[in-house]
Amino acid sequence: MNLDHTHDPAAQSWVESANAADADFPLQNLPYGLFRRAGHNESLRAGVAIGEFILDLKLAAAAGRWDTPVRVQLQALANGDMNGFMAAPPATRRAVRHALFDALAAGSSQQAALQACLVAQSVVEMAVPCRIGDYTDFYTGIHHATTVGKLFRPDNPLLPNYKWVPIGYHGRSSSIGVDGMDVRRPWGQLKPPQAEVPALAPSQRLDYELELGVFVASGNPLGEPIPMARADEHLFGVCLLNDWSARDVQAWEYQPLGPFLAKNFATTISPWIVTMEALEPFRCAFAHPAEDPAPLPYLDSEKNRAEGGYAIELEVWLQTATMRAAGEPAVRLMRSNFGSSAYWTLAQMLTHHASNGCNLQPGDLLGTGTQSGAAAEESGSLLELSDGGKRPLTLPNAEARTFLQDGDTVTLKAFAQRGDARRIGFGACSGTILAARQA
Amino acid sequence: MNLDHTHDPAAQSWVESANAADADFPLQNLPYGLFRRAGHNESLRAGVAIGEFILDLKLAAAAGRWDTPVRVQLQALANGDMNGFMAAPPATRRAVRHALFDALAAGSSQQAALQACLVAQSVVEMAVPCRIGDYTDFYTGIHHATTVGKLFRPDNPLLPNYKWVPIGYHGRSSSIGVDGMDVRRPWGQLKPPQAEVPALAPSQRLDYELELGVFVASGNPLGEPIPMARADEHLFGVCLLNDWSARDVQAWEYQPLGPFLAKNFATTISPWIVTMEALEPFRCAFAHPAEDPAPLPYLDSEKNRAEGGYAIELEVWLQTATMRAAGEPAVRLMRSNFGSSAYWTLAQMLTHHASNGCNLQPGDLLGTGTQSGAAAEESGSLLELSDGGKRPLTLPNAEARTFLQDGDTVTLKAFAQRGDARRIGFGACSGTILAARQA
């Protein structure tokens, strides 16, 4: 691990709300996002979340005192060029983190100048935080893969390639949105097993999937792989990702080329990118099960084994329309931990992706796949929690759910927590199901 | 069909080379592309191919006389903004075609002014013609799907969904390049049937796939489908597409989520976009086989049945390193016709893609999948031509091929031809295999 004073758990900010014990965005976090003031017709600008505020980097670039290399980066960010910043060398990204940390730390001489650069998170609209050229979704959750595999292929749940290949596929970039988005129930070809022919109808088995996403920092030229030894420097940061899925569409369409319309109608991410620097204290051992085949050499490294994992707690919350109308809060459906649910690390995902020379670019997004724990109640999708729709969940208000109903709001949450480190959060990743479009 | 004077087969250009009987780019074609002068460090600009030249739209926007709506479009194109032009309404796109046609027609009063705006194609570098936000590849070639299905799944060649669902999957945008690109042989996990465990090695079963690609014109908002009745107006134009494929990687990785590293190391397209307006005379009936289930209503329309097809001849040519060294020209490996090889039309691909509300955007690229004819010798890939690698092809110089060797140059060609219409070509789509990267 590469810890420094920005990871000091005792460090406090002059932004008071950042010091609350349950704050997602304490001084040690400093995630990046793109925002505009709600209702203002202004272009997107970059900011850093601190407590309940955002440090507006357009204002801060001008108002603060910054060393030249940091000022250059802040000025690019001020114009909303997140991708340019993502492409910067790791040392530059680290220098910007250090400068922002020092400027926002309690006692900083920059407090007076930067106070005026704070915007309350409650008055902004967040946007997809960068230009996502390509979005790839992996399938690293081995408990999810096994459980879902049983539903789709009872005889053959975990395919023979699973423990060798970090399975992934290309997803849809255009339909990625952020926390707070509405998701219209999609129509699709449905063919229940007993039906003779398919019919176009609104999906009846609409589901969420609890995932993390990792953004690519600098890329690689076409034809040149990224070895494990250099994978970490090509990772920029992590967000929550909900891979909304229409299970009935998926079951009928997915062979032989994989999911398509079952998943590309919407993907929701949390708008704040928690940087790899902020996640450094949460690295953990990534023990490949001793009884399984060792990863092929191109996917193996001592560092990956020692600290390729990240201890990130994951949660799914649900608030139905009925609950909302009654003023009842959301209920938590499950918890799991990325450190123990993923069979492959973020570094292995990236290195595998580039192993054939495929060129990754700054801002590309790699999803981890659904992160379910080993126990049934730790499942990251309703498909698993309801055993393929056969066992409805009963909610505290006595409503039942197999799959999502119109008006349901699904919220993903995550926080990194380990040892003495200051706990950091990811903010929310929520979406609400709208009724299907009229025929 | 919507024919006008720009489809007059007798029309001639004052650019002499456009009038040759075998010209790919006669006056009736006028495809768009992005280029820069080779070796010049200039930004990309849009051009229109005419004979052996390009009308440089940056120069032509300034030098020619144009009605205001046309000039507005040409000025955007002059700055390389192809996507903006793609988003323009069909009537605007048609107006620009008419203006360029009239200006380049023999006897035009603009000849003197525009003569200086011509650049020889021999001195330019072409680029990917627009920003491709998302690239989707379909699987409409039913003969290909059947033959390949037999190789991967002998008991179950054509899956039950094939005649209902226009099967497609998301591809990789970042690795799309144009005619003339080098393709480095990828490494990948290979596990021959007799091997106990996989190993990372250069692909030994490297293949091409003969496809067309169609670019999206204006898009649709997230959540709003595009009905068949409006599909045509959302199509901009067509190019050739080579979906390079590593068959050995594909066989091991593709279940359950589809092809990934087997295909995302490179895709090559022809740099000129032949517009839907230019293809209008080549529309043909698209008879769904009477013995097959009728398309579901959302994929059916009278217009689609009457003229949803396009009569486009397709060819694959191969020149090996040995042939090149001996000064021998490329040999043609096959011919097929898009009008009879595709089970789904371009309009059906687009409408199906948006049927769940997935938002398409200007410049998105939809591949058709491999277009093989019914006969074995009309196959659009080596996998099919060599019967899964079991029957090597013998080339005229006595070389044998099952799959591609280092130094092989594969060139796709296409031309639209029907009735009395002036034949138009697509230009070349070639790529050369480089040896795998050293370990």
PDB file of C-alpha atoms in Angstrom, chain A residues 136-285:
ATOM      1  CA  THR A 136     -17.360  -3.191 -20.913  1.00  0.00           C
ATOM      2  CA  ASP A 137     -19.112  -5.316 -18.355  1.00  0.00           C
ATOM      3  CA  PHE A 138     -17.343  -8.210 -16.680  1.00  0.00           C
ATOM      4  CA  TYR A 139     -18.778 -11.136 -14.761  1.00  0.00           C
ATOM      5  CA  THR A 140     -16.433 -11.423 -11.798  1.00  0.00           C
ATOM      6  CA  GLY A 141     -19.055 -12.271  -9.157  1.00  0.00           C
ATOM      7  CA  ILE A 142     -18.604 -16.012  -8.847  1.00  0.00           C
ATOM      8  CA  HIS A 143     -21.579 -16.564  -6.533  1.00  0.00           C
ATOM      9  CA  HIS A 144     -23.778 -14.620  -8.954  1.00  0.00           C
ATOM     10  CA  ALA A 145     -22.415 -16.552 -11.925  1.00  0.00           C
ATOM     11  CA  THR A 146     -23.073 -19.851 -10.202  1.00  0.00           C
ATOM     12  CA  THR A 147     -26.588 -19.022  -9.028  1.00  0.00           C
ATOM     13  CA  VAL A 148     -27.690 -17.465 -12.322  1.00  0.00           C
ATOM     14  CA  GLY A 149     -25.986 -20.231 -14.247  1.00  0.00           C
ATOM     15  CA  LYS A 150     -28.151 -22.737 -12.371  1.00  0.00           C
ATOM     16  CA  LEU A 151     -31.293 -20.890 -13.447  1.00  0.00           C
ATOM     17  CA  PHE A 152     -30.325 -20.644 -17.124  1.00  0.00           C
ATOM     18  CA  ARG A 153     -28.440 -23.939 -17.385  1.00  0.00           C
ATOM     19  CA  PRO A 154     -29.323 -26.303 -14.512  1.00  0.00           C
ATOM     20  CA  ASP A 155     -26.890 -28.988 -15.698  1.00  0.00           C
ATOM     21  CA  ASN A 156     -24.041 -26.639 -16.308  1.00  0.00           C
ATOM     22  CA  PRO A 157     -24.064 -23.661 -13.935  1.00  0.00           C
ATOM     23  CA  LEU A 158     -20.434 -22.507 -13.992  1.00  0.00           C
ATOM     24  CA  LEU A 159     -19.001 -22.947 -17.461  1.00  0.00           C
ATOM     25  CA  PRO A 160     -15.536 -24.514 -17.841  1.00  0.00           C
ATOM     26  CA  ASN A 161     -13.925 -21.209 -18.868  1.00  0.00           C
ATOM     27  CA  TYR A 162     -15.052 -19.255 -15.793  1.00  0.00           C
ATOM     28  CA  LYS A 163     -12.019 -19.948 -13.601  1.00  0.00           C
ATOM     29  CA  TRP A 164      -9.590 -19.204 -16.439  1.00  0.00           C
ATOM     30  CA  VAL A 165     -11.064 -16.270 -18.325  1.00  0.00           C
ATOM     31  CA  PRO A 166     -12.284 -13.025 -16.743  1.00  0.00           C
ATOM     32  CA  ILE A 167     -15.502 -13.219 -18.762  1.00  0.00           C
ATOM     33  CA  GLY A 168     -16.720  -9.902 -20.123  1.00  0.00           C
ATOM     34  CA  TYR A 169     -18.726  -8.373 -22.941  1.00  0.00           C
ATOM     35  CA  HIS A 170     -19.248  -4.974 -24.475  1.00  0.00           C
ATOM     36  CA  GLY A 171     -22.101  -2.882 -23.138  1.00  0.00           C
ATOM     37  CA  ARG A 172     -23.880   0.220 -24.365  1.00  0.00           C
ATOM     38  CA  SER A 173     -22.362   3.640 -23.638  1.00  0.00           C
ATOM     39  CA  SER A 174     -25.201   5.863 -24.834  1.00  0.00           C
ATOM     40  CA  SER A 175     -27.745   4.756 -22.246  1.00  0.00           C
ATOM     41  CA  ILE A 176     -25.540   5.276 -19.183  1.00  0.00           C
ATOM     42  CA  GLY A 177     -26.997   7.843 -16.793  1.00  0.00           C
ATOM     43  CA  VAL A 178     -26.402   8.887 -13.207  1.00  0.00           C
ATOM     44  CA  ASP A 179     -28.068   8.663  -9.817  1.00  0.00           C
ATOM     45  CA  GLY A 180     -31.650   9.875  -9.870  1.00  0.00           C
ATOM     46  CA  MET A 181     -32.474   8.737 -13.387  1.00  0.00           C
ATOM     47  CA  ASP A 182     -35.837   7.369 -14.424  1.00  0.00           C
ATOM     48  CA  VAL A 183     -35.778   3.986 -16.126  1.00  0.00           C
ATOM     49  CA  ARG A 184     -38.662   3.277 -18.423  1.00  0.00           C
ATOM     50  CA  ARG A 185     -39.742  -0.371 -18.356  1.00  0.00           C
ATOM     51  CA  PRO A 186     -38.581  -1.735 -21.709  1.00  0.00           C
ATOM     52  CA  TRP A 187     -40.588  -3.650 -24.260  1.00  0.00           C
ATOM     53  CA  GLY A 188     -38.994  -6.722 -25.684  1.00  0.00           C
ATOM     54  CA  GLN A 189     -39.542 -10.078 -27.335  1.00  0.00           C
ATOM     55  CA  LEU A 190     -40.734 -12.450 -24.634  1.00  0.00           C
ATOM     56  CA  LYS A 191     -41.165 -16.164 -25.079  1.00  0.00           C
ATOM     57  CA  PRO A 192     -42.160 -17.939 -21.889  1.00  0.00           C
ATOM     58  CA  PRO A 193     -41.214 -21.637 -22.001  1.00  0.00           C
ATOM     59  CA  GLN A 194     -44.826 -22.709 -22.506  1.00  0.00           C
ATOM     60  CA  ALA A 195     -45.476 -20.216 -25.361  1.00  0.00           C
ATOM     61  CA  GLU A 196     -45.200 -21.455 -28.945  1.00  0.00           C
ATOM     62  CA  VAL A 197     -44.057 -18.140 -30.364  1.00  0.00           C
ATOM     63  CA  PRO A 198     -42.605 -14.931 -28.906  1.00  0.00           C
ATOM     64  CA  ALA A 199     -44.515 -11.668 -28.592  1.00  0.00           C
ATOM     65  CA  LEU A 200     -43.462  -8.065 -28.070  1.00  0.00           C
ATOM     66  CA  ALA A 201     -44.554  -6.896 -24.635  1.00  0.00           C
ATOM     67  CA  PRO A 202     -43.285  -4.907 -21.659  1.00  0.00           C
ATOM     68  CA  SER A 203     -40.756  -6.874 -19.653  1.00  0.00           C
ATOM     69  CA  GLN A 204     -42.319  -8.642 -16.673  1.00  0.00           C
ATOM     70  CA  ARG A 205     -39.021  -9.629 -15.109  1.00  0.00           C
ATOM     71  CA  LEU A 206     -37.224  -6.322 -14.688  1.00  0.00           C
ATOM     72  CA  ASP A 207     -34.255  -6.475 -12.357  1.00  0.00           C
ATOM     73  CA  TYR A 208     -31.258  -4.537 -11.044  1.00  0.00           C
ATOM     74  CA  GLU A 209     -27.667  -5.728 -10.747  1.00  0.00           C
ATOM     75  CA  LEU A 210     -25.328  -4.468  -8.040  1.00  0.00           C
ATOM     76  CA  GLU A 211     -21.930  -3.735  -9.524  1.00  0.00           C
ATOM     77  CA  LEU A 212     -18.935  -1.499  -9.235  1.00  0.00           C
ATOM     78  CA  GLY A 213     -17.458   0.231 -12.251  1.00  0.00           C
ATOM     79  CA  VAL A 214     -13.833   1.242 -12.709  1.00  0.00           C
ATOM     80  CA  PHE A 215     -12.775   4.070 -15.012  1.00  0.00           C
ATOM     81  CA  VAL A 216      -9.669   3.738 -17.147  1.00  0.00           C
ATOM     82  CA  ALA A 217      -6.969   6.372 -16.574  1.00  0.00           C
ATOM     83  CA  SER A 218      -4.355   6.489 -19.340  1.00  0.00           C
ATOM     84  CA  GLY A 219      -4.924   4.062 -22.187  1.00  0.00           C
ATOM     85  CA  ASN A 220      -2.755   1.779 -24.325  1.00  0.00           C
ATOM     86  CA  PRO A 221      -2.012   1.971 -28.044  1.00  0.00           C
ATOM     87  CA  LEU A 222      -3.801  -0.539 -30.261  1.00  0.00           C
ATOM     88  CA  GLY A 223      -1.792  -3.762 -30.328  1.00  0.00           C
ATOM     89  CA  GLU A 224       0.059  -3.223 -27.033  1.00  0.00           C
ATOM     90  CA  PRO A 225      -1.101  -5.148 -23.949  1.00  0.00           C
ATOM     91  CA  ILE A 226      -0.929  -3.790 -20.402  1.00  0.00           C
ATOM     92  CA  PRO A 227       0.969  -6.207 -18.137  1.00  0.00           C
ATOM     93  CA  MET A 228      -0.247  -6.809 -14.587  1.00  0.00           C
ATOM     94  CA  ALA A 229       2.777  -4.921 -13.279  1.00  0.00           C
ATOM     95  CA  ARG A 230       1.433  -1.724 -14.865  1.00  0.00           C
ATOM     96  CA  ALA A 231      -2.307  -2.280 -14.498  1.00  0.00           C
ATOM     97  CA  ASP A 232      -2.743  -0.119 -11.390  1.00  0.00           C
ATOM     98  CA  GLU A 233      -1.439   3.028 -13.065  1.00  0.00           C
ATOM     99  CA  HIS A 234      -4.106   2.650 -15.796  1.00  0.00           C
ATOM    100  CA  LEU A 235      -6.980   2.679 -13.277  1.00  0.00           C
ATOM    101  CA  PHE A 236      -8.490   6.046 -12.349  1.00  0.00           C
ATOM    102  CA  GLY A 237     -11.306   5.406  -9.901  1.00  0.00           C
ATOM    103  CA  VAL A 238     -14.441   3.536  -8.977  1.00  0.00           C
ATOM    104  CA  CYS A 239     -18.201   4.181  -8.999  1.00  0.00           C
ATOM    105  CA  LEU A 240     -21.348   2.183  -8.289  1.00  0.00           C
ATOM    106  CA  LEU A 241     -23.080   0.677 -11.300  1.00  0.00           C
ATOM    107  CA  ASN A 242     -26.601  -0.698 -11.714  1.00  0.00           C
ATOM    108  CA  ASP A 243     -26.800  -2.947 -14.765  1.00  0.00           C
ATOM    109  CA  TRP A 244     -30.603  -2.932 -15.145  1.00  0.00           C
ATOM    110  CA  SER A 245     -31.676  -6.200 -16.750  1.00  0.00           C
ATOM    111  CA  ALA A 246     -34.850  -7.533 -18.352  1.00  0.00           C
ATOM    112  CA  ARG A 247     -34.553 -11.223 -17.489  1.00  0.00           C
ATOM    113  CA  ASP A 248     -37.332 -12.411 -19.792  1.00  0.00           C
ATOM    114  CA  VAL A 249     -35.819 -10.576 -22.769  1.00  0.00           C
ATOM    115  CA  GLN A 250     -32.388 -11.925 -21.832  1.00  0.00           C
ATOM    116  CA  ALA A 251     -33.500 -15.551 -21.651  1.00  0.00           C
ATOM    117  CA  TRP A 252     -34.868 -15.464 -25.212  1.00  0.00           C
ATOM    118  CA  GLU A 253     -32.259 -13.331 -26.967  1.00  0.00           C
ATOM    119  CA  TYR A 254     -28.909 -14.155 -25.345  1.00  0.00           C
ATOM    120  CA  GLN A 255     -27.777 -17.090 -27.450  1.00  0.00           C
ATOM    121  CA  PRO A 256     -25.344 -17.227 -29.149  1.00  0.00           C
ATOM    122  CA  LEU A 257     -23.950 -13.675 -28.908  1.00  0.00           C
ATOM    123  CA  GLY A 258     -24.811 -12.622 -25.351  1.00  0.00           C
ATOM    124  CA  PRO A 259     -27.110 -10.020 -23.750  1.00  0.00           C
ATOM    125  CA  PHE A 260     -28.200  -7.119 -25.955  1.00  0.00           C
ATOM    126  CA  LEU A 261     -31.607  -5.444 -25.605  1.00  0.00           C
ATOM    127  CA  ALA A 262     -32.016  -7.103 -22.199  1.00  0.00           C
ATOM    128  CA  LYS A 263     -29.450  -4.684 -20.800  1.00  0.00           C
ATOM    129  CA  ASN A 264     -28.839  -1.738 -23.112  1.00  0.00           C
ATOM    130  CA  PHE A 265     -32.009   0.239 -22.284  1.00  0.00           C
ATOM    131  CA  ALA A 266     -30.333   1.804 -19.219  1.00  0.00           C
ATOM    132  CA  THR A 267     -27.308   1.622 -16.940  1.00  0.00           C
ATOM    133  CA  THR A 268     -27.073   3.858 -13.876  1.00  0.00           C
ATOM    134  CA  ILE A 269     -23.841   4.902 -12.197  1.00  0.00           C
ATOM    135  CA  SER A 270     -23.093   6.963  -9.121  1.00  0.00           C
ATOM    136  CA  PRO A 271     -21.841  10.385 -10.266  1.00  0.00           C
ATOM    137  CA  TRP A 272     -18.736  10.612  -8.046  1.00  0.00           C
ATOM    138  CA  ILE A 273     -15.549   8.814  -9.060  1.00  0.00           C
ATOM    139  CA  VAL A 274     -13.754   7.623  -5.941  1.00  0.00           C
ATOM    140  CA  THR A 275     -10.108   7.640  -6.967  1.00  0.00           C
ATOM    141  CA  MET A 276      -7.713   4.736  -6.657  1.00  0.00           C
ATOM    142  CA  GLU A 277      -5.592   7.000  -4.420  1.00  0.00           C
ATOM    143  CA  ALA A 278      -8.499   7.369  -2.003  1.00  0.00           C
ATOM    144  CA  LEU A 279      -9.051   3.592  -2.058  1.00  0.00           C
ATOM    145  CA  GLU A 280      -5.422   2.763  -1.272  1.00  0.00           C
ATOM    146  CA  PRO A 281      -6.020   2.079   2.486  1.00  0.00           C
ATOM    147  CA  PHE A 282      -8.729  -0.446   1.589  1.00  0.00           C
ATOM    148  CA  ARG A 283      -6.597  -2.755  -0.499  1.00  0.00           C
ATOM    149  CA  CYS A 284      -6.725  -6.308   0.708  1.00  0.00           C
ATOM    150  CA  ALA A 285      -5.359  -9.698  -0.112  1.00  0.00           C
TER     151      ALA A 285
END
